[in-house]
mmCIF file of C-alpha atoms in Angstrom:
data_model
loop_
_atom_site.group_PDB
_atom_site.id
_atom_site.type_symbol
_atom_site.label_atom_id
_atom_site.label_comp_id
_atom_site.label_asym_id
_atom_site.label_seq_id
_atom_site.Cartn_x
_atom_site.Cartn_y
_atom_site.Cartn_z
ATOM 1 C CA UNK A 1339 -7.985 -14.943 13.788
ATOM 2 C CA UNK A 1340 -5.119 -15.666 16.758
ATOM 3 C CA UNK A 1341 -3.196 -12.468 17.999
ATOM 4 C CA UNK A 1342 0.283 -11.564 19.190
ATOM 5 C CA UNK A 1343 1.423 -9.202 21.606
ATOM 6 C CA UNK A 1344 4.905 -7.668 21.020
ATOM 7 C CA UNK A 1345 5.975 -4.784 23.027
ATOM 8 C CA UNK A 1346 2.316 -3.911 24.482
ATOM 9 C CA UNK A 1347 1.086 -3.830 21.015
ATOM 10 C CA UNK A 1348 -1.115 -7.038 20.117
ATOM 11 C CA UNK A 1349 -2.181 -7.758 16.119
ATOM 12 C CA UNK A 1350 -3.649 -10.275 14.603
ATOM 13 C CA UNK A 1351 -1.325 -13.299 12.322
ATOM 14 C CA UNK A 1352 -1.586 -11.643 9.329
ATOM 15 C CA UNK A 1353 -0.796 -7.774 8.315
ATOM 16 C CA UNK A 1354 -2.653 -6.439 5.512
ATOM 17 C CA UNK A 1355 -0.321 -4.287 2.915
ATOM 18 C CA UNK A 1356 -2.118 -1.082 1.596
ATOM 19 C CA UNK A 1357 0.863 -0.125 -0.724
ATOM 20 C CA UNK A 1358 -1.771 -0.390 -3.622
ATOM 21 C CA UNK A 1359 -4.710 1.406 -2.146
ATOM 22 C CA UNK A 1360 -5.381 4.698 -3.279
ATOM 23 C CA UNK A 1361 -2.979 3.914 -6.863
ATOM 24 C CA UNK A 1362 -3.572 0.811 -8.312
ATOM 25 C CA UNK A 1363 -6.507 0.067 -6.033
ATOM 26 C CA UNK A 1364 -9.330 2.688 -6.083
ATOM 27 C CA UNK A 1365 -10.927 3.886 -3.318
ATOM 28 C CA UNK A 1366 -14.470 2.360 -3.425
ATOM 29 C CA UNK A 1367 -12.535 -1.391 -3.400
ATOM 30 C CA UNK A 1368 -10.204 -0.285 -1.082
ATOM 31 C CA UNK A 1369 -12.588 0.606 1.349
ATOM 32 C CA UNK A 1370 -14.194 -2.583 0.594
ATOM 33 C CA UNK A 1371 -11.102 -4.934 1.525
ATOM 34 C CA UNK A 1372 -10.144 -2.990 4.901
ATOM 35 C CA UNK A 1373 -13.927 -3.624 5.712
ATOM 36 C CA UNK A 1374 -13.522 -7.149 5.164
ATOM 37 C CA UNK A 1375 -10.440 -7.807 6.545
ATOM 38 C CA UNK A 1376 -11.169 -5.808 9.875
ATOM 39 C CA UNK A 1377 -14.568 -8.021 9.902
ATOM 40 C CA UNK A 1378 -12.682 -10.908 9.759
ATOM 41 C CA UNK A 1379 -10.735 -10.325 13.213
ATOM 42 C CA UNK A 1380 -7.978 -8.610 11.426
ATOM 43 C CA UNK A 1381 -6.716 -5.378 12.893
ATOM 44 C CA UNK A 1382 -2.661 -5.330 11.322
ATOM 45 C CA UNK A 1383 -2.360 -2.686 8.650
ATOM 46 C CA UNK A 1384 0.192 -1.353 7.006
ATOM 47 C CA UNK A 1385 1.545 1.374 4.996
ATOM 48 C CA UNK A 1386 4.242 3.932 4.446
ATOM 49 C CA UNK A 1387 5.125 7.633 3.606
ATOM 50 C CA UNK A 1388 6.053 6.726 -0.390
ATOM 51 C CA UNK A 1389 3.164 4.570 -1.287
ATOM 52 C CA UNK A 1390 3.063 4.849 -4.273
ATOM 53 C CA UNK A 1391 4.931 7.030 -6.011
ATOM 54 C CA UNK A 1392 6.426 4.887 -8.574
ATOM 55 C CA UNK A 1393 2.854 4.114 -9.941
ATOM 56 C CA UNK A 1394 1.329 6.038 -12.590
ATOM 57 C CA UNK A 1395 0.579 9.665 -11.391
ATOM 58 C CA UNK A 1396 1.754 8.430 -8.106
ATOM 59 C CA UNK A 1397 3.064 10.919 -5.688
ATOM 60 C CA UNK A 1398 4.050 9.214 -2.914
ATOM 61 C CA UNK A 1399 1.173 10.425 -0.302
ATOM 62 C CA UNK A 1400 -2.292 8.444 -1.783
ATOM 63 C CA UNK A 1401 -2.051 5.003 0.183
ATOM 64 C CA UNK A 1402 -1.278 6.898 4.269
ATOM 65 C CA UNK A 1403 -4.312 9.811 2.771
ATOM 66 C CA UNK A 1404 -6.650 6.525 1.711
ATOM 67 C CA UNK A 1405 -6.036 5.043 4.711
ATOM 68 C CA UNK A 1406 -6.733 8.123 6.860
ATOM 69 C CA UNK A 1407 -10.105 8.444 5.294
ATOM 70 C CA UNK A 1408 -11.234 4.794 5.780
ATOM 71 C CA UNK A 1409 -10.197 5.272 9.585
ATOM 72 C CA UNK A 1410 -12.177 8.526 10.007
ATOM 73 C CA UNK A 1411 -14.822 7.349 8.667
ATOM 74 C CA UNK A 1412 -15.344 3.901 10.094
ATOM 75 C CA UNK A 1413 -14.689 5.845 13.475
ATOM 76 C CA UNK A 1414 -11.390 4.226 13.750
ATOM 77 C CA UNK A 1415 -9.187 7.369 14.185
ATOM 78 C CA UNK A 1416 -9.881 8.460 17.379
ATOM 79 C CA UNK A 1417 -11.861 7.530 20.788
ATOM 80 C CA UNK A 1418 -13.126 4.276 21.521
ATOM 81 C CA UNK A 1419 -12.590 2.704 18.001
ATOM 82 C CA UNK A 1420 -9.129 3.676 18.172
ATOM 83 C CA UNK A 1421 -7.687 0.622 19.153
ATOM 84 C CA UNK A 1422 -9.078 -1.985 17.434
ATOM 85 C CA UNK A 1423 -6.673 -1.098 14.426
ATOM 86 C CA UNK A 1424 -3.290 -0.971 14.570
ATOM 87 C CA UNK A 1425 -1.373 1.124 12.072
ATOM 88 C CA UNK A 1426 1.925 0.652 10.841
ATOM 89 C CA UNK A 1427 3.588 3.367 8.591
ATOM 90 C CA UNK A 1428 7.640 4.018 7.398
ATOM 91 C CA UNK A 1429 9.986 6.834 6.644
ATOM 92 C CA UNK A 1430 13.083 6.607 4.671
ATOM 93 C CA UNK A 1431 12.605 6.016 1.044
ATOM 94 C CA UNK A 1432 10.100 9.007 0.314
ATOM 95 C CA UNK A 1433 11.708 10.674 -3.094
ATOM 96 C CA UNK A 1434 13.129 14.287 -2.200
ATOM 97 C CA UNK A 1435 13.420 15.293 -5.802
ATOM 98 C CA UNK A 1436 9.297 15.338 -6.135
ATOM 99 C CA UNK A 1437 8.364 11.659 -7.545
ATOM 100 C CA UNK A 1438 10.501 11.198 -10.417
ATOM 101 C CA UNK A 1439 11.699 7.851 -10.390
ATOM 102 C CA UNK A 1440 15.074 8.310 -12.626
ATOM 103 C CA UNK A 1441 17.370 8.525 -9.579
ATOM 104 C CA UNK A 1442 15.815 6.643 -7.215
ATOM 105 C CA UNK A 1443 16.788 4.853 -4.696
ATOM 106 C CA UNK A 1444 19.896 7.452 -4.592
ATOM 107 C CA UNK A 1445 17.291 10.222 -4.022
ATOM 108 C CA UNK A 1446 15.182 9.035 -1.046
ATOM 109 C CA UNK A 1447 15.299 11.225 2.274
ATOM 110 C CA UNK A 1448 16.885 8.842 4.084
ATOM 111 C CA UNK A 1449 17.315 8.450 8.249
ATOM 112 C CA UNK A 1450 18.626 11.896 9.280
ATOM 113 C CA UNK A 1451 16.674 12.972 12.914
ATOM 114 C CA UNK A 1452 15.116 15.958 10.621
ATOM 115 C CA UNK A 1453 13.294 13.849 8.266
ATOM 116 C CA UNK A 1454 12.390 11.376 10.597
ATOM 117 C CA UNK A 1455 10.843 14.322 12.726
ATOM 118 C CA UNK A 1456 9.316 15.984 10.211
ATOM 119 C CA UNK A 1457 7.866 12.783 8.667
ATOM 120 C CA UNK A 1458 6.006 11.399 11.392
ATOM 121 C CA UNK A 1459 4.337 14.321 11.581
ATOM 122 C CA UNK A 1460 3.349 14.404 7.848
ATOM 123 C CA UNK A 1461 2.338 10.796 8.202
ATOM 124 C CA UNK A 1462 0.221 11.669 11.318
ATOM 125 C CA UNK A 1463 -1.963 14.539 9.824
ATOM 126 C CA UNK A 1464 -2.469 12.364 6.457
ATOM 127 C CA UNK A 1465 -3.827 9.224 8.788
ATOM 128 C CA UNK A 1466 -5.581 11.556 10.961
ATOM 129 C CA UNK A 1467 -4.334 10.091 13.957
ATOM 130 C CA UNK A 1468 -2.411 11.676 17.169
ATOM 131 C CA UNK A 1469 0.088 8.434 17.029
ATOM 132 C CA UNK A 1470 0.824 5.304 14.418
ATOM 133 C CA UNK A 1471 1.118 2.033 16.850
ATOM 134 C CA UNK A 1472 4.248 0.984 15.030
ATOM 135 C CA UNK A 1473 6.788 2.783 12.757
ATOM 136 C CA UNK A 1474 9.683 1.737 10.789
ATOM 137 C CA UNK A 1475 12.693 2.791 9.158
ATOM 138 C CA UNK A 1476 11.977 1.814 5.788
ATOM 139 C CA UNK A 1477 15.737 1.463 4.124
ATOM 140 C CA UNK A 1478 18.921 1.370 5.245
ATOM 141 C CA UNK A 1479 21.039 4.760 5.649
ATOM 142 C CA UNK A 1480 24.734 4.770 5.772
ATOM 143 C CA UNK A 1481 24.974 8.378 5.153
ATOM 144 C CA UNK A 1482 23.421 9.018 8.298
ATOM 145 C CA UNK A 1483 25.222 8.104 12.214
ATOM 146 C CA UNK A 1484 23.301 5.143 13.537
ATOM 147 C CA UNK A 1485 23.406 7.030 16.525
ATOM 148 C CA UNK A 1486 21.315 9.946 15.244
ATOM 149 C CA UNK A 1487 18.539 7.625 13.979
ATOM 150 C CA UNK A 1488 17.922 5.468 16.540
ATOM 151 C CA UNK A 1489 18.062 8.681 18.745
ATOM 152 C CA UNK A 1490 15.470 10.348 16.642
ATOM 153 C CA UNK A 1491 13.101 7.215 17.077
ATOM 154 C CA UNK A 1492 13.546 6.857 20.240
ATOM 155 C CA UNK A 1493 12.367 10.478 21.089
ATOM 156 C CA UNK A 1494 9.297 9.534 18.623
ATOM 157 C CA UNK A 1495 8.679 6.912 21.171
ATOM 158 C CA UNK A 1496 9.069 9.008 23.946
ATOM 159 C CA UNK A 1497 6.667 12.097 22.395
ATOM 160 C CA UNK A 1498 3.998 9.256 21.937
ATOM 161 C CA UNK A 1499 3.748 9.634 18.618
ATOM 162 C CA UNK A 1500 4.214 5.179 18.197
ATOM 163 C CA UNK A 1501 3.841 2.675 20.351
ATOM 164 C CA UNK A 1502 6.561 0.418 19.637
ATOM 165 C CA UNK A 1503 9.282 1.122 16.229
ATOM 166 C CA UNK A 1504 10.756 -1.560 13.414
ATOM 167 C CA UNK A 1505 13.540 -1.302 11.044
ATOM 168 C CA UNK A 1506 13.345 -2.695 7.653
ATOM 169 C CA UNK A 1507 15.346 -4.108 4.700
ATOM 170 C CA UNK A 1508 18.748 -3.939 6.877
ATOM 171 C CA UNK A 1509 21.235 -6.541 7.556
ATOM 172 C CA UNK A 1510 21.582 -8.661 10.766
ATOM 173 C CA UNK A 1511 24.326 -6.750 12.259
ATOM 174 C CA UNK A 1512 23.070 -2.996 11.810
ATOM 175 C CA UNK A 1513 19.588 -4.296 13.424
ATOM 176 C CA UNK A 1514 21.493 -5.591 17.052
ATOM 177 C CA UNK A 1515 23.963 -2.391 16.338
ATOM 178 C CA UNK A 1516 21.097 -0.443 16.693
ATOM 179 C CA UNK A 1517 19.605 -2.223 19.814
ATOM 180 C CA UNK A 1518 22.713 -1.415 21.474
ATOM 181 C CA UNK A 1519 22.656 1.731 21.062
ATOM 182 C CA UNK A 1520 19.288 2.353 22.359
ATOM 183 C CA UNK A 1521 19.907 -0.096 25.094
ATOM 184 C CA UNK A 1522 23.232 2.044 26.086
ATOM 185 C CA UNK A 1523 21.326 5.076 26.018
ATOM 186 C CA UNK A 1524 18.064 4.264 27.916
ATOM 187 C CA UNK A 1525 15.969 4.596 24.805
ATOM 188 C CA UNK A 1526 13.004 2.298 23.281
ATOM 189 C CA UNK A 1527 14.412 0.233 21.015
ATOM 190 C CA UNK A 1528 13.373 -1.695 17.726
ATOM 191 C CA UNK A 1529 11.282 -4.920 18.566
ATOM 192 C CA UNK A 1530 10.013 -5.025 14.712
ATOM 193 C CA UNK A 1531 11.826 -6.462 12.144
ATOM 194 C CA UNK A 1532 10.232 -6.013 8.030
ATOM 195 C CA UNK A 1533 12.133 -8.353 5.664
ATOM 196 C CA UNK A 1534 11.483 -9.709 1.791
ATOM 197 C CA UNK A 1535 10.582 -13.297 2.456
ATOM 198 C CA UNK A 1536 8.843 -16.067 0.334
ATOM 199 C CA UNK A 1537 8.993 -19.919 0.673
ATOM 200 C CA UNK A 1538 10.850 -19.654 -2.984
ATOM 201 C CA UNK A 1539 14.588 -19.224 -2.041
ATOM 202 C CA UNK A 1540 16.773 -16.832 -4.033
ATOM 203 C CA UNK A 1541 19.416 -18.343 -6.266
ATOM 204 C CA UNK A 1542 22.661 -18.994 -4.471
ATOM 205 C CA UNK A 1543 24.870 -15.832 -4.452
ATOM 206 C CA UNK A 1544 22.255 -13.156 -4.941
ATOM 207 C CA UNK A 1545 22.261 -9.899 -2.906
ATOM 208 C CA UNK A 1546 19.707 -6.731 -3.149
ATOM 209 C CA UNK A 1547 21.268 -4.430 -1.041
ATOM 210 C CA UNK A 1548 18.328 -2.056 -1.650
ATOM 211 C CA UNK A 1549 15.512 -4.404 -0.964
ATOM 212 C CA UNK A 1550 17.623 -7.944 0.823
ATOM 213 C CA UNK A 1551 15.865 -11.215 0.753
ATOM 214 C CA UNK A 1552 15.715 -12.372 4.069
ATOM 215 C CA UNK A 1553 19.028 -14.754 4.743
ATOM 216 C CA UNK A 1554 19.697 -17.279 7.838
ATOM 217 C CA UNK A 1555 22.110 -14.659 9.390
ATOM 218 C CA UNK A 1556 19.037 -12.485 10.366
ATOM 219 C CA UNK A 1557 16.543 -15.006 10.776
ATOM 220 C CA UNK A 1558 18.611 -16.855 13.557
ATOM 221 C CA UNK A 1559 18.996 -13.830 15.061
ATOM 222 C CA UNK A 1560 15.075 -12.858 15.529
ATOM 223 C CA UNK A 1561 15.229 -16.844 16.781
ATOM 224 C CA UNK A 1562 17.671 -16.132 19.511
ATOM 225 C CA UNK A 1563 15.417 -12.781 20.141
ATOM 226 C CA UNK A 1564 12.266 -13.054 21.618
ATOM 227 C CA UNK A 1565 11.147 -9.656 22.377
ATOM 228 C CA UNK A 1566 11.534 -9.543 18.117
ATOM 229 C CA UNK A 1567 8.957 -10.025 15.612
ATOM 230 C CA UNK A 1568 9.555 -10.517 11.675
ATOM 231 C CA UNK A 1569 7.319 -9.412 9.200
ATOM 232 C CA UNK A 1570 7.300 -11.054 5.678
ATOM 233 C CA UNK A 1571 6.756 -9.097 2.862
ATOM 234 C CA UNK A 1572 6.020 -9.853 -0.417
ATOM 235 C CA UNK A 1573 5.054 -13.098 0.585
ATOM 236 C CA UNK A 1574 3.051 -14.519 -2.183
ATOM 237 C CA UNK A 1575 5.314 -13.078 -4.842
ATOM 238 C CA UNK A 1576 2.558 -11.265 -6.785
ATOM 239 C CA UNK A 1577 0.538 -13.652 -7.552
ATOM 240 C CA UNK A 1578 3.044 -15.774 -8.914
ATOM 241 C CA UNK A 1579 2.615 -19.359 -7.122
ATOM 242 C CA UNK A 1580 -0.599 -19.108 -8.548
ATOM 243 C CA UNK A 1581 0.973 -20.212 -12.071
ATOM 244 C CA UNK A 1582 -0.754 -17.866 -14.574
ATOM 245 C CA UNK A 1583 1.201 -16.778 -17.274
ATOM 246 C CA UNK A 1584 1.264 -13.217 -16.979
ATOM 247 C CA UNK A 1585 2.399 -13.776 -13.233
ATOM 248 C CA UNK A 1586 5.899 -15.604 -13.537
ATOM 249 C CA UNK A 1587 8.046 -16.293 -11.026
ATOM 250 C CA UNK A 1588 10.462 -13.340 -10.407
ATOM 251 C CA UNK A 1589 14.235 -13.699 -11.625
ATOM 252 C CA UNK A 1590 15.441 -14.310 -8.175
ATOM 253 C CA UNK A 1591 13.723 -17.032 -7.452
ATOM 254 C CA UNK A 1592 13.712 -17.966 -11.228
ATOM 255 C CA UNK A 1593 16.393 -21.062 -10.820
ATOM 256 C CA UNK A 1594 16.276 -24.698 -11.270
ATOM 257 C CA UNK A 1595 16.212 -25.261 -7.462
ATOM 258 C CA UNK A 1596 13.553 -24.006 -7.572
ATOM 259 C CA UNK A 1597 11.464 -26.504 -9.530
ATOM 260 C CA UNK A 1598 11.177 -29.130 -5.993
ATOM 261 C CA UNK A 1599 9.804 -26.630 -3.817
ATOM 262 C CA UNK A 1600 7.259 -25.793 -6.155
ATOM 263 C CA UNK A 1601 6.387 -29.273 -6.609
ATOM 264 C CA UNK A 1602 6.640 -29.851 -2.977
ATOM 265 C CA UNK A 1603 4.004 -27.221 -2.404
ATOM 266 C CA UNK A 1604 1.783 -28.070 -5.427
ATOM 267 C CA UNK A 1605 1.920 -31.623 -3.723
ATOM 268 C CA UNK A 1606 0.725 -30.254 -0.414
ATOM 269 C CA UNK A 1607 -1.746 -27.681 -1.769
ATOM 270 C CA UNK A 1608 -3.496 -30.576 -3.223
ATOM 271 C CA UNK A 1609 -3.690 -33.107 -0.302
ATOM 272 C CA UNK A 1610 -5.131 -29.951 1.627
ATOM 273 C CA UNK A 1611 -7.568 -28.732 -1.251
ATOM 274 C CA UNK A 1612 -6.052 -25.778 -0.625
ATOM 275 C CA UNK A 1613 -3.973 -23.153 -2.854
ATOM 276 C CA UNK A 1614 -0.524 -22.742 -3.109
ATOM 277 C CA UNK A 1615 -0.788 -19.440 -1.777
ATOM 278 C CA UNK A 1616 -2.552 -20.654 1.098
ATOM 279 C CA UNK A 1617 -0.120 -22.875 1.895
ATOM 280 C CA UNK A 1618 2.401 -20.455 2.151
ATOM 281 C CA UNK A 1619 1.161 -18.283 4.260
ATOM 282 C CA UNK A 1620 0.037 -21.440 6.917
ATOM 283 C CA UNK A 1621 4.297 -22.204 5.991
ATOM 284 C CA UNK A 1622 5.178 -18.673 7.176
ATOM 285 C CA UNK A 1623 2.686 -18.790 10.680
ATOM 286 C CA UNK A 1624 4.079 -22.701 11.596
ATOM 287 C CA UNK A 1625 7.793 -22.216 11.354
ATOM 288 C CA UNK A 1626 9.973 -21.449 13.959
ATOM 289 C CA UNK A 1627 10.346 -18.582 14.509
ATOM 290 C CA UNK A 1628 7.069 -17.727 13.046
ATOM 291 C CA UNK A 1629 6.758 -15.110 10.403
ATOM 292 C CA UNK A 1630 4.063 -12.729 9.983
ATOM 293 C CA UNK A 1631 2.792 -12.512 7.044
ATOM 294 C CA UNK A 1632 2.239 -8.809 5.258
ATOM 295 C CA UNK A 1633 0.175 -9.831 2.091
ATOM 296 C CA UNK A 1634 -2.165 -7.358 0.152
ATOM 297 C CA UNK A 1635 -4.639 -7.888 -1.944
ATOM 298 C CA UNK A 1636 -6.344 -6.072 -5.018
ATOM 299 C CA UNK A 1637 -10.173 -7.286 -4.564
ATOM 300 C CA UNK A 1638 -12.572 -9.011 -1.377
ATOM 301 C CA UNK A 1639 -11.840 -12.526 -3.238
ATOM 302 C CA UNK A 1640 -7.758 -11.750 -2.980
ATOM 303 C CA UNK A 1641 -8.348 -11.378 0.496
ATOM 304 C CA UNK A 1642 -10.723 -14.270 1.096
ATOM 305 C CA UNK A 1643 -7.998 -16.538 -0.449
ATOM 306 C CA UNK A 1644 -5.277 -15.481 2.024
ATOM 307 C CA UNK A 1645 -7.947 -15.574 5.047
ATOM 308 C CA UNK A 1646 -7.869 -18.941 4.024
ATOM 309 C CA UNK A 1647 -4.782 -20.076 5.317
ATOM 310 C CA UNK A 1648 -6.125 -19.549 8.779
ATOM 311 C CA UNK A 1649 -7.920 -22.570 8.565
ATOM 312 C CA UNK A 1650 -5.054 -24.765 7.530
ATOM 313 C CA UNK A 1651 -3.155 -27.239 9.692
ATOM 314 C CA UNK A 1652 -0.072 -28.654 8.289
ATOM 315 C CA UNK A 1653 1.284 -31.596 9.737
ATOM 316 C CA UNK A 1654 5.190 -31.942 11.066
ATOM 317 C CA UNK A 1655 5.424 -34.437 8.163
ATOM 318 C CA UNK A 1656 4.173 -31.743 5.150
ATOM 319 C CA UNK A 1657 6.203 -28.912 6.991
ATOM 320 C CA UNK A 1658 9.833 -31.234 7.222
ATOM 321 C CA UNK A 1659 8.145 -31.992 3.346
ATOM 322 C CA UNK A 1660 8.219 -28.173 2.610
ATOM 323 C CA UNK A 1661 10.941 -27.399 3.791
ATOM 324 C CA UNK A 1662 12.990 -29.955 1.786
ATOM 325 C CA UNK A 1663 11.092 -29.447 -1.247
#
């Protein structure tokens, strides 16, 4: 496993997503995973305040509580063990109405300097720790001064309650915006960025306003930015390079363009004995500027799979391949 350090804060290539644990995941395999993945050099994780409410009985709270409990008791909360994990968490998109999901997104708490003051603090007590290393505002809020939320996570910064902050699933423009601001005002600004991103390209024309697919506007931007990294999410698309029939590709990506880039990468997952999925992820790290993967898995042998692509080395000639698929 190769690290980065951004802002003071080093973590390892790839960022493990907990959104499932605690929900979908149980506990026991859970556990299992982060013990794997943290044995494997790994020490990116990452959650947030809302995980998952949408699922089931969900409420919002169980994948920040899981998490908490697997730190405490691996001896990762506190002392020495401390910082050989670091924890990423959001706030922004928690339901205020309890977690109903009829009105939702138009229901979420949003970015005012309360809720992001109260939050971390809710976040802290459920992870048991005294700070997160990195957290990010999860959604865009217009309703909300840009001024008031960058303030508020600046003074976050400041208390030592994070290391280092990120904004996520906001346009280009809003991210420097904000940079200015904190810049003009002497305050720690964001050097995370958390975007949607998958080799599959979105049809031409589509927009998500809620949830945007990561566009050249704000990629050429974190190019031109050094002191920024990106974080993929949703990577591997569910499961859905893996071509089983209950895991098809999703409707953005659903277009006849997209029929060469899946052959491109079928093409190059063979001549590497490798899976598609793999590939990807070894597509993400190469690039320029490199992305960091955030992938999750839902058992040890998910996990082992996207390991994998560690070990792969793609040449210039199957990345200019790729990238014209």
């Amino acid at each position: 496993m190769e690290y980065r350090n951004v802002g003071g804060v080093e973590v390892s290539q790839l960022c493990l997503g907990t959104m499932m644990f605690g929900t979908k995941v149980d506990e026991r395999t859970s556990f299992d995973i982060l013990d794997r993945f943290v044995e494997a050099g790994g020490t990116f994780v990452d959650t947030a305040n809302c995980y998952q409410f949408w699922e089931g009985d969900g409420q919002g709270h169980e994948s920040e509580e899981l998490l908490g409990r697997w730190l405490r008791g691996r001896g990762l909360a506190s002392g020495v063990g401390r910082d050989r994990v670091v924890v990423a968490t959001k706030v922004g998109a928690r339901p205020i109405t309890g977690p109903g999901r009829g009105d939702f997104p138009e229901n979420r708490e949003g970015l005012s300097a309360d809720i992001i003051r109260q939050q971390i603090e809710v976040s802290l007590r459920r992870l048991g720790l005294d700070h997160v290393d990195l957290y990010y505002s999860h959604h865009e809020d217009r309703s909300v001064p840009l001024e008031e939320t960058v303030g508020a996570f600046g003074e976050i910064v400041q208390a030592g309650k994070a290391k280092a902050i990120g904004v996520s699933n906001e346009p280009a423009w809003r991210v420097e915006r904000a940079r200015q601001l904190a810049a003009h005002s002497g305050l720690p600004s964001y050097t995370w960025v958390q975007q949607r991103h998958t080799y599959l390209q979105p049809r031409p024309g589509f927009h998500d306003e809620f949830m945007p697919i990561l566009g050249e506007e704000l990629l050429d931007y974190v190019r031109s930015e050094p002191e920024l990294t990106l974080v993929a999410y949703s990577p591997l698309l569910g499961g859905a390079y893996s071509g089983r029939s209950d895991r098809p590709i999703p409707l953005p990506y659903a277009h006849p363009a997209s029929a060469g880039r899946l052959a491109a990468l079928e093409e190059v997952a063979t001549e590497l004995d490798a899976s598609p999925n793999q590939v990807v992820l070894a597509w993400m790290l190469a690039g320029t500027p490199s992305v960091l993967p955030l992938f999750s898995a839902s058992s040890v042998a998910q996990l082992e799979e996207s390991l994998g692509a560690l070990e792969l080395k793609l040449s210039e000639e199957q990345l200019a391949r790729l990238d014209q698929g």
